[in-house]
mmCIF file of C-alpha atoms in Angstrom:
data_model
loop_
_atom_site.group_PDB
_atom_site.id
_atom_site.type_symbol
_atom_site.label_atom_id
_atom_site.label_comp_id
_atom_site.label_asym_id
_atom_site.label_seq_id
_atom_site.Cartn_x
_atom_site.Cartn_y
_atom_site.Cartn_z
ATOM 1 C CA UNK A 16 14.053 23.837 -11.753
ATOM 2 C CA UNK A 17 15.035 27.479 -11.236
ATOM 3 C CA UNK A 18 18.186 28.710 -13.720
ATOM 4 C CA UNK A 19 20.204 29.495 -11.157
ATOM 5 C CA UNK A 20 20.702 26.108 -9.767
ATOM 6 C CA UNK A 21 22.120 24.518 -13.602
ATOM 7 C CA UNK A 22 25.328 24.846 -13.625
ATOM 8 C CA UNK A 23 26.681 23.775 -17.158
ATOM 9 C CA UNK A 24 30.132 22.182 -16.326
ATOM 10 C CA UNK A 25 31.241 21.281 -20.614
ATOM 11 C CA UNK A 26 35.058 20.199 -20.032
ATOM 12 C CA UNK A 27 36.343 21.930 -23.204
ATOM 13 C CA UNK A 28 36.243 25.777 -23.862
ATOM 14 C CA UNK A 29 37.390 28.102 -25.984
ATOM 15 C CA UNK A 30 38.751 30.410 -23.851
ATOM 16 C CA UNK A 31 40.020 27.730 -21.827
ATOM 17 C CA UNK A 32 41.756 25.405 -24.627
ATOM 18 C CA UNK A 33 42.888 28.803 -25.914
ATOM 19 C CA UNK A 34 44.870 30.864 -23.788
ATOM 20 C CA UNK A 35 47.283 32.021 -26.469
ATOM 21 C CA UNK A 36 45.153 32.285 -29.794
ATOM 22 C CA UNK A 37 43.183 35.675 -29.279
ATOM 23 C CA UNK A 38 46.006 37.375 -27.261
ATOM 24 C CA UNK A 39 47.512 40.441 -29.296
ATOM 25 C CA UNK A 40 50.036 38.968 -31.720
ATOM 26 C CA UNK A 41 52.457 41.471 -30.289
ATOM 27 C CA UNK A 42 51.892 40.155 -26.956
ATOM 28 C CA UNK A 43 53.348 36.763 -28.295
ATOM 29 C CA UNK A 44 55.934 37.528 -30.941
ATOM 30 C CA UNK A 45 58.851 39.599 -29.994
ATOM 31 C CA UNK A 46 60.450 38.872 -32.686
ATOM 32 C CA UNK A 47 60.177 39.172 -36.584
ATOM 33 C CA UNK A 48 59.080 35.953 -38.540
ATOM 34 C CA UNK A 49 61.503 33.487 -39.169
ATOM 35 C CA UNK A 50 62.278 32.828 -42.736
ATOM 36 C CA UNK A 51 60.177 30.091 -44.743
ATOM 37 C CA UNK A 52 61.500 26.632 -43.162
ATOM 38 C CA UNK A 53 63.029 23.936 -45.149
ATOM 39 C CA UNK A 54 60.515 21.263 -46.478
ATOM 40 C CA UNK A 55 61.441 18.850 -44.236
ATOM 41 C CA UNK A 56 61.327 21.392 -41.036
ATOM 42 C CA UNK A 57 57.587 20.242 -40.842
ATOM 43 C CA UNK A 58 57.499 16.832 -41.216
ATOM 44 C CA UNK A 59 55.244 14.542 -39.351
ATOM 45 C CA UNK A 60 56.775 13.410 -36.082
ATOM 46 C CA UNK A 61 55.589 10.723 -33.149
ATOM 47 C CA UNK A 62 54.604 10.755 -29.867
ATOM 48 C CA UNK A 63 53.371 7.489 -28.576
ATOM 49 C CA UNK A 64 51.248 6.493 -31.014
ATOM 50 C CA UNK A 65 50.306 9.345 -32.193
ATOM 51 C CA UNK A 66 50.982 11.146 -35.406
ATOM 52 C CA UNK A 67 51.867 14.900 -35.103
ATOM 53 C CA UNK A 68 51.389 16.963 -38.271
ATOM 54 C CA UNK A 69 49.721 19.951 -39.753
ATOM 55 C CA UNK A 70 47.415 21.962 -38.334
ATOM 56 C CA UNK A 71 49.108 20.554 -35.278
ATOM 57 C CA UNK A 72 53.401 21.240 -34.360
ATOM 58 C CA UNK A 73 55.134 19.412 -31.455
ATOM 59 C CA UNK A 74 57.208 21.304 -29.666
ATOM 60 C CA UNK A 75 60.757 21.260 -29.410
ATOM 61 C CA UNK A 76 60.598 19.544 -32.771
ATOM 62 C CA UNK A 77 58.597 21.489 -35.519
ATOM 63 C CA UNK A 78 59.433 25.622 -35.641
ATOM 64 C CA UNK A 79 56.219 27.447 -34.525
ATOM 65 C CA UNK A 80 55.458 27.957 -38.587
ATOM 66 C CA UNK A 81 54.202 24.153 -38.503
ATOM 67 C CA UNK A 82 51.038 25.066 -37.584
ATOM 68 C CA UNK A 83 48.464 27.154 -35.631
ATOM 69 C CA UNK A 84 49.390 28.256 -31.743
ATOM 70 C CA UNK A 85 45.405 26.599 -30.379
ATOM 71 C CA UNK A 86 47.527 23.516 -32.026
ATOM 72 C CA UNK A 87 51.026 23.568 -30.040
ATOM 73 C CA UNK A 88 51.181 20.029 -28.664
ATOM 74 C CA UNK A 89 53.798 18.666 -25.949
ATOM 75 C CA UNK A 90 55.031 15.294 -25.499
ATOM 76 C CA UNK A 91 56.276 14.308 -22.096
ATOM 77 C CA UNK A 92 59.064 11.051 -21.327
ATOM 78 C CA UNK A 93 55.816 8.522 -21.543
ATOM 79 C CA UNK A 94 54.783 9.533 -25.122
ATOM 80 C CA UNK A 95 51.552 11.342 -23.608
ATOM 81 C CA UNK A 96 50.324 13.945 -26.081
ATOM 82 C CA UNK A 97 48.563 17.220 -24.831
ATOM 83 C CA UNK A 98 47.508 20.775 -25.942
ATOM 84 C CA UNK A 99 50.017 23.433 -24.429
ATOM 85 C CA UNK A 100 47.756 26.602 -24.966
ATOM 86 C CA UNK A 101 45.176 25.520 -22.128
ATOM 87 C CA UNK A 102 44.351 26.592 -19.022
ATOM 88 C CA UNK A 103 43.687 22.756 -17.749
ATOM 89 C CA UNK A 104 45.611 19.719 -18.954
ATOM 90 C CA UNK A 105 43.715 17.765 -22.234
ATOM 91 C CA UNK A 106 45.689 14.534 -23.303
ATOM 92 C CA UNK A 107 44.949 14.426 -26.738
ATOM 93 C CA UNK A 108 43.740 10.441 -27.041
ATOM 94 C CA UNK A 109 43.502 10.176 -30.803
ATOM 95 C CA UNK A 110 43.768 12.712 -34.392
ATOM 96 C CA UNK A 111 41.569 11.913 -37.103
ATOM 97 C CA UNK A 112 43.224 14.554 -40.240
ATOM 98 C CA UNK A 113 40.924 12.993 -42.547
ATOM 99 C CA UNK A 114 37.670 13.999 -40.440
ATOM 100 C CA UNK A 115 39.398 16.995 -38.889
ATOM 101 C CA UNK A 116 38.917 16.221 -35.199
ATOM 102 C CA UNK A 117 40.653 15.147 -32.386
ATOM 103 C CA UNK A 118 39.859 12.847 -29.253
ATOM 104 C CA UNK A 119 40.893 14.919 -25.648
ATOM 105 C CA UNK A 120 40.319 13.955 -21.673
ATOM 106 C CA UNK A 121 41.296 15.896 -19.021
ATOM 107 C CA UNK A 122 44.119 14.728 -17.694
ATOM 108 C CA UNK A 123 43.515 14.902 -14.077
ATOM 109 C CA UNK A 124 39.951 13.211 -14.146
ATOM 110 C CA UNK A 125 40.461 10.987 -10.594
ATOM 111 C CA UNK A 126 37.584 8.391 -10.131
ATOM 112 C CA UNK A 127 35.800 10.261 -7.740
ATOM 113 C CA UNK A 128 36.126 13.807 -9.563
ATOM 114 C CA UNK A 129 31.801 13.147 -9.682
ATOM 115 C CA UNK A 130 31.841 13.539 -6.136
ATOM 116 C CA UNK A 131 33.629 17.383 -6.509
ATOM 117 C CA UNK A 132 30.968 19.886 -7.681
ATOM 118 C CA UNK A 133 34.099 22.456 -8.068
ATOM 119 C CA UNK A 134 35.056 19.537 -11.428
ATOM 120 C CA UNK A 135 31.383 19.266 -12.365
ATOM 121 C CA UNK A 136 30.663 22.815 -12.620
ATOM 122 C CA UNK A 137 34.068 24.318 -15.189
ATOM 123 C CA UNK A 138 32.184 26.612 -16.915
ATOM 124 C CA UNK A 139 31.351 26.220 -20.742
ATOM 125 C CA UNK A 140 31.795 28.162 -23.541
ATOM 126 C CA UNK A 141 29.421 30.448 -25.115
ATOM 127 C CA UNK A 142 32.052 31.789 -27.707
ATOM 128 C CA UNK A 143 33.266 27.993 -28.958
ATOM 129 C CA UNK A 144 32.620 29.825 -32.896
ATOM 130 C CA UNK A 145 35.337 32.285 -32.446
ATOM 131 C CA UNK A 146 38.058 29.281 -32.038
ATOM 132 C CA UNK A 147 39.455 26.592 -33.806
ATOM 133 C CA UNK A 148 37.776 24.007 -31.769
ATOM 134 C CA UNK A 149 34.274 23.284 -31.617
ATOM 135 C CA UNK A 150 32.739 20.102 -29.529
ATOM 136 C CA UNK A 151 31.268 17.656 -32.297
ATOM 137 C CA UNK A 152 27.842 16.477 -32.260
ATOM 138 C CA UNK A 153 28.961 12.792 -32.146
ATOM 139 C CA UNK A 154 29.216 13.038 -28.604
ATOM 140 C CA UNK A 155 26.807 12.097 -25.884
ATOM 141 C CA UNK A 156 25.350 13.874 -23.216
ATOM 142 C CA UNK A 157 26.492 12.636 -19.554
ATOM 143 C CA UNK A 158 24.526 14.673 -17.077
ATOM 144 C CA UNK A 159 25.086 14.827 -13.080
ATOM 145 C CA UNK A 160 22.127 16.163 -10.742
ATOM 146 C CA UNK A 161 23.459 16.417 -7.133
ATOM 147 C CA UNK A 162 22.396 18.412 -4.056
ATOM 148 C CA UNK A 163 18.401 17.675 -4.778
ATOM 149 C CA UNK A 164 16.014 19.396 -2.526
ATOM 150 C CA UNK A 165 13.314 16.718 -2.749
ATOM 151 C CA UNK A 166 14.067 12.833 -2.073
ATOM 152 C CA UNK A 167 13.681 10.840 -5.035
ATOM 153 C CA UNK A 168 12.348 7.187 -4.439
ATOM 154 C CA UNK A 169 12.839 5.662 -6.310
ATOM 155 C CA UNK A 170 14.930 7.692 -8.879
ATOM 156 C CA UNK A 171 14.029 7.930 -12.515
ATOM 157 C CA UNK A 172 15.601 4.380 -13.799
ATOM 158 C CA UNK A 173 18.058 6.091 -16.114
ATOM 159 C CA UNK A 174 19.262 8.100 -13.121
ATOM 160 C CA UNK A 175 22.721 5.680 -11.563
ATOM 161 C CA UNK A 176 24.033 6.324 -8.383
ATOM 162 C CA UNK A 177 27.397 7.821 -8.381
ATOM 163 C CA UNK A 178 29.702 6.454 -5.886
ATOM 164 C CA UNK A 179 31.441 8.854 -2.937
ATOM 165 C CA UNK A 180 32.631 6.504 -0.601
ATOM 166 C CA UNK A 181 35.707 7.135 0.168
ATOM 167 C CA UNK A 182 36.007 10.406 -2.064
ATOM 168 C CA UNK A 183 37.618 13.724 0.012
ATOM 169 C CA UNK A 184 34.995 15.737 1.920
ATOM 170 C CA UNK A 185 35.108 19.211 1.883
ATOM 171 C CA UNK A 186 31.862 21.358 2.493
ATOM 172 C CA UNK A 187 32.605 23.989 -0.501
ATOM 173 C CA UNK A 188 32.823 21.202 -3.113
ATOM 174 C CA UNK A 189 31.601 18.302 -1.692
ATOM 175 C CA UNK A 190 28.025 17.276 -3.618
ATOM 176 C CA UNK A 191 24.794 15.264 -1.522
ATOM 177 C CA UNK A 192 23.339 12.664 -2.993
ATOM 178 C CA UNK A 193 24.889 12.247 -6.681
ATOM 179 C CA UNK A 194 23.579 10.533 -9.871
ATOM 180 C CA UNK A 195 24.815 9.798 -13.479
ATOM 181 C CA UNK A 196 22.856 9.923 -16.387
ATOM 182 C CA UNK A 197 23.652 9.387 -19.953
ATOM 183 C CA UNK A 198 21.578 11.343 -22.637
ATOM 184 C CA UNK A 199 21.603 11.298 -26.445
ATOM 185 C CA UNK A 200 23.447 13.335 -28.855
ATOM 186 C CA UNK A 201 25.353 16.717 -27.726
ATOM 187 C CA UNK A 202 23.706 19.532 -28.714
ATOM 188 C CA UNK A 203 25.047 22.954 -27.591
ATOM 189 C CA UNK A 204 21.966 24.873 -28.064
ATOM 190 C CA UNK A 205 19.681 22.845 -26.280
ATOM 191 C CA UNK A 206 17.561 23.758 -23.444
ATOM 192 C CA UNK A 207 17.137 21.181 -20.437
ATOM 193 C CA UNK A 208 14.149 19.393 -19.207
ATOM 194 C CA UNK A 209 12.986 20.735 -15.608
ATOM 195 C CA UNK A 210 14.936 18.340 -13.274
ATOM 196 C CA UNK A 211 12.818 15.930 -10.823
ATOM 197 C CA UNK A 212 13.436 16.958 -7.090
ATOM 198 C CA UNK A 213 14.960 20.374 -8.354
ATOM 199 C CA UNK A 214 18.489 19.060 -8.262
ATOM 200 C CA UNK A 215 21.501 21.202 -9.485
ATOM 201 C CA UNK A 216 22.903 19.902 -13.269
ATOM 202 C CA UNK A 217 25.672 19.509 -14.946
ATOM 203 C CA UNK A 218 26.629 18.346 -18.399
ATOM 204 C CA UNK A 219 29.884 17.430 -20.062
ATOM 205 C CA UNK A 220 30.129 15.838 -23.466
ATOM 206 C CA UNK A 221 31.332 12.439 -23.962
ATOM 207 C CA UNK A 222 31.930 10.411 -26.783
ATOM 208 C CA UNK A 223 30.241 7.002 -25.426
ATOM 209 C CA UNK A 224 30.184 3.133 -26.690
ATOM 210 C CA UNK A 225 27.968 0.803 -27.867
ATOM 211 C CA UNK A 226 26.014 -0.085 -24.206
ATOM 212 C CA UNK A 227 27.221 2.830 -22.148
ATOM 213 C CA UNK A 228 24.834 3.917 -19.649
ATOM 214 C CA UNK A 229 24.970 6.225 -16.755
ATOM 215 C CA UNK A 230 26.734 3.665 -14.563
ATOM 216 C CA UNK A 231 29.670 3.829 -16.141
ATOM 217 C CA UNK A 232 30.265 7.496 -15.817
ATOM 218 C CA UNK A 233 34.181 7.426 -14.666
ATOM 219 C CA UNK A 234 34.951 4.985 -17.768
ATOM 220 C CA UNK A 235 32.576 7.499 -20.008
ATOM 221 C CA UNK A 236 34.969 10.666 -18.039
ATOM 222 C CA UNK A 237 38.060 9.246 -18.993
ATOM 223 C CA UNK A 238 37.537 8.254 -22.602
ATOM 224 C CA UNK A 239 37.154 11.675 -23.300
ATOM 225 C CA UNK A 240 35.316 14.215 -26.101
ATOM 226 C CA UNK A 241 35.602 14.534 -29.912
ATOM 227 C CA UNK A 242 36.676 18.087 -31.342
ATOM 228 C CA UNK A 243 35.989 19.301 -35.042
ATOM 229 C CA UNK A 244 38.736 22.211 -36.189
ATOM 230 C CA UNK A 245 38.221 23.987 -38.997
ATOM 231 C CA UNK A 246 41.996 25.222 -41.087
ATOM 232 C CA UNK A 247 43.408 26.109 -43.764
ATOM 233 C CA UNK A 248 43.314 23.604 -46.736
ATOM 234 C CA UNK A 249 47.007 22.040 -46.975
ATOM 235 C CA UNK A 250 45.748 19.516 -48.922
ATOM 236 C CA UNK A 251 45.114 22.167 -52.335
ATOM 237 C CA UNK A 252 48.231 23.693 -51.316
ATOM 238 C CA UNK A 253 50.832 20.440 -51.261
ATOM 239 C CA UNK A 254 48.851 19.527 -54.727
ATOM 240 C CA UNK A 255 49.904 22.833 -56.278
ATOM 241 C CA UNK A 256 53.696 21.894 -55.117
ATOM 242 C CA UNK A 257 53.723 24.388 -51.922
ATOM 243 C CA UNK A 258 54.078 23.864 -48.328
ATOM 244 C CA UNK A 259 51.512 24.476 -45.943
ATOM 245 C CA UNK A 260 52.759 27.302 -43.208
ATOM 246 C CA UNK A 261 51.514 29.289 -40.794
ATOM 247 C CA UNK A 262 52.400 33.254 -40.260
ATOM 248 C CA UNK A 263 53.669 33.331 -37.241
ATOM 249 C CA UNK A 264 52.939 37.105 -36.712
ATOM 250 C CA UNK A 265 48.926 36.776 -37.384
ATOM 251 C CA UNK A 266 48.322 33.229 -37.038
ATOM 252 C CA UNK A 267 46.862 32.844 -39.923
ATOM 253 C CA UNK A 268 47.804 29.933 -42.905
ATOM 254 C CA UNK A 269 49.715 30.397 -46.410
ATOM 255 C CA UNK A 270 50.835 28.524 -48.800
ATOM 256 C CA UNK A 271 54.582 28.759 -49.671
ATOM 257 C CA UNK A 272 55.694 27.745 -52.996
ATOM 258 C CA UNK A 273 59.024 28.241 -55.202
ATOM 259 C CA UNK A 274 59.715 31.704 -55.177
ATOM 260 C CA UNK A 275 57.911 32.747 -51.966
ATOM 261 C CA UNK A 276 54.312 33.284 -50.487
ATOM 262 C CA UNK A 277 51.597 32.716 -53.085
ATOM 263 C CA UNK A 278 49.363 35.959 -53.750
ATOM 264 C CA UNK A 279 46.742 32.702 -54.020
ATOM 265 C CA UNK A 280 47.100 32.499 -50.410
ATOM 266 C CA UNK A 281 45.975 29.218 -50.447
ATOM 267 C CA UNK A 282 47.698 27.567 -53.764
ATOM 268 C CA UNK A 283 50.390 27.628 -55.643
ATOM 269 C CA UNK A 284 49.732 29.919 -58.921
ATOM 270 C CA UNK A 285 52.157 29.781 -62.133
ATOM 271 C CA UNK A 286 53.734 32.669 -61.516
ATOM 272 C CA UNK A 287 55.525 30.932 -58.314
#
């Protein structure tokens, strides 16, 4: 299958989770840092069912020193969580603090956005080490090959038929001939298998279930992607009796104890 015909479509980006985070710190502060907030200025707070805390702020309730800007979080009237730095809308589904990763879907996933090649094809990331979020290799692999030059019959029997009836028609986006197909573990270096009937591919990562299989693509869509973060270490800083902030001005973590920013960065030392 010649290169140009893949198209990686990987529904999670840095640059497009991140619109904020590598911007010029002038460019987002135009004012000096606030001073250190209150211990309880931080606190965890709900939407829906889900917990909001450290490395992650909700706004309109935590002060932009709660955490890291990737990590701003909204919460609309039906208790839906999502990521407020992005260029597309991620619900955030689930936070797991202990494992440091976090459950997302795009939000505007429609049962026939298989059938839209314009959806398949959102670019990926090549950069996803220079941000906070990474896609974890506990997801799946759920490929689409559309648009084939060569009939296929019958089709490989992982390959599932994807189903446009009924789906808008639009001859920019519009894809011929679509199929599902659910690999194995994500891997972000790998290099794909030539295609059968030179069909152009796309990937986007998936966490899966016990049983899933290519059929069940919009159900697979919907229940979204894991993320792995990577912050600083609140837990070494609460044990030394600090709080775990963020600088505002460089987006970047301290720990603030007693009598003001430790020198440890990280932990409280005596001396504070």
């Amino acid at each position: 299958m010649s290169p140009s015909r893949v198209r990686t479509a990987v529904l999670c980006s840095a640059t497009l989770l991140l619109l904020a985070t590598f911007l010029p710190a002038h460019a987002l502060n135009t004012t000096a840092p606030s001073p250190s907030p209150s211990p309880s200025s931080c606190e965890p707070a709900a939407c829906g069912a889900l917990r909001i805390a450290y490395p992650f702020w909700l706004e309109g309730t935590h002060p932009p020193e709660c955490g890291y800007r990737a990590f701003q979080v909204t919460c609309d009237a039906n208790g839906t969580a999502a990521l407020k730095n992005s260029f597309l809308a991620y619900q955030i589904l689930d936070i797991s603090y202990g494992n440091s990763s976090f459950l997302v879907a795009k939000v505007d996933l429609s049962d026939d956005a298989a059938c839209d090649a314009d959806r398949l094809s959102v670019n990926a990331s090549s950069d996803l080490g220079l941000a906070p979020f990474g896609i974890s290799k506990a997801n799946r692999e759920l490929f689409f090959m559309y648009n084939c030059t060569h009939t296929l019959r019958p089709p490989p029997p992982d390959w599932a038929p994807v189903n446009c009836t009924g789906a808008p028609r639009s001859s920019s986006s519009s894809v011929l001939n679509p199929f599902a197909r659910l690999a194995g573990g994500y891997m972000p270096d790998e290099a794909w298998a030539p295609v059968q009937g030179d069909c152009t591919v796309s990937m986007m990562p998936v966490m899966g279930y016990a049983g899933a299989a290519g059929k069940d693509y919009r159900r697979l869509m919907k229940g979204g992607f894991l993320l792995d973060y990577t912050v600083g270490d609140c837990t070494a800083c609460k044990q030394s009796g600090g709080l775990c902030r963020i600088n505002t001005t460089y987006d970047i973590f301290e720990c603030h104890c007693a009598n003001g920013v430790s020198d440890l960065i990280i932990v409280c030392d005596n001396g504070n």
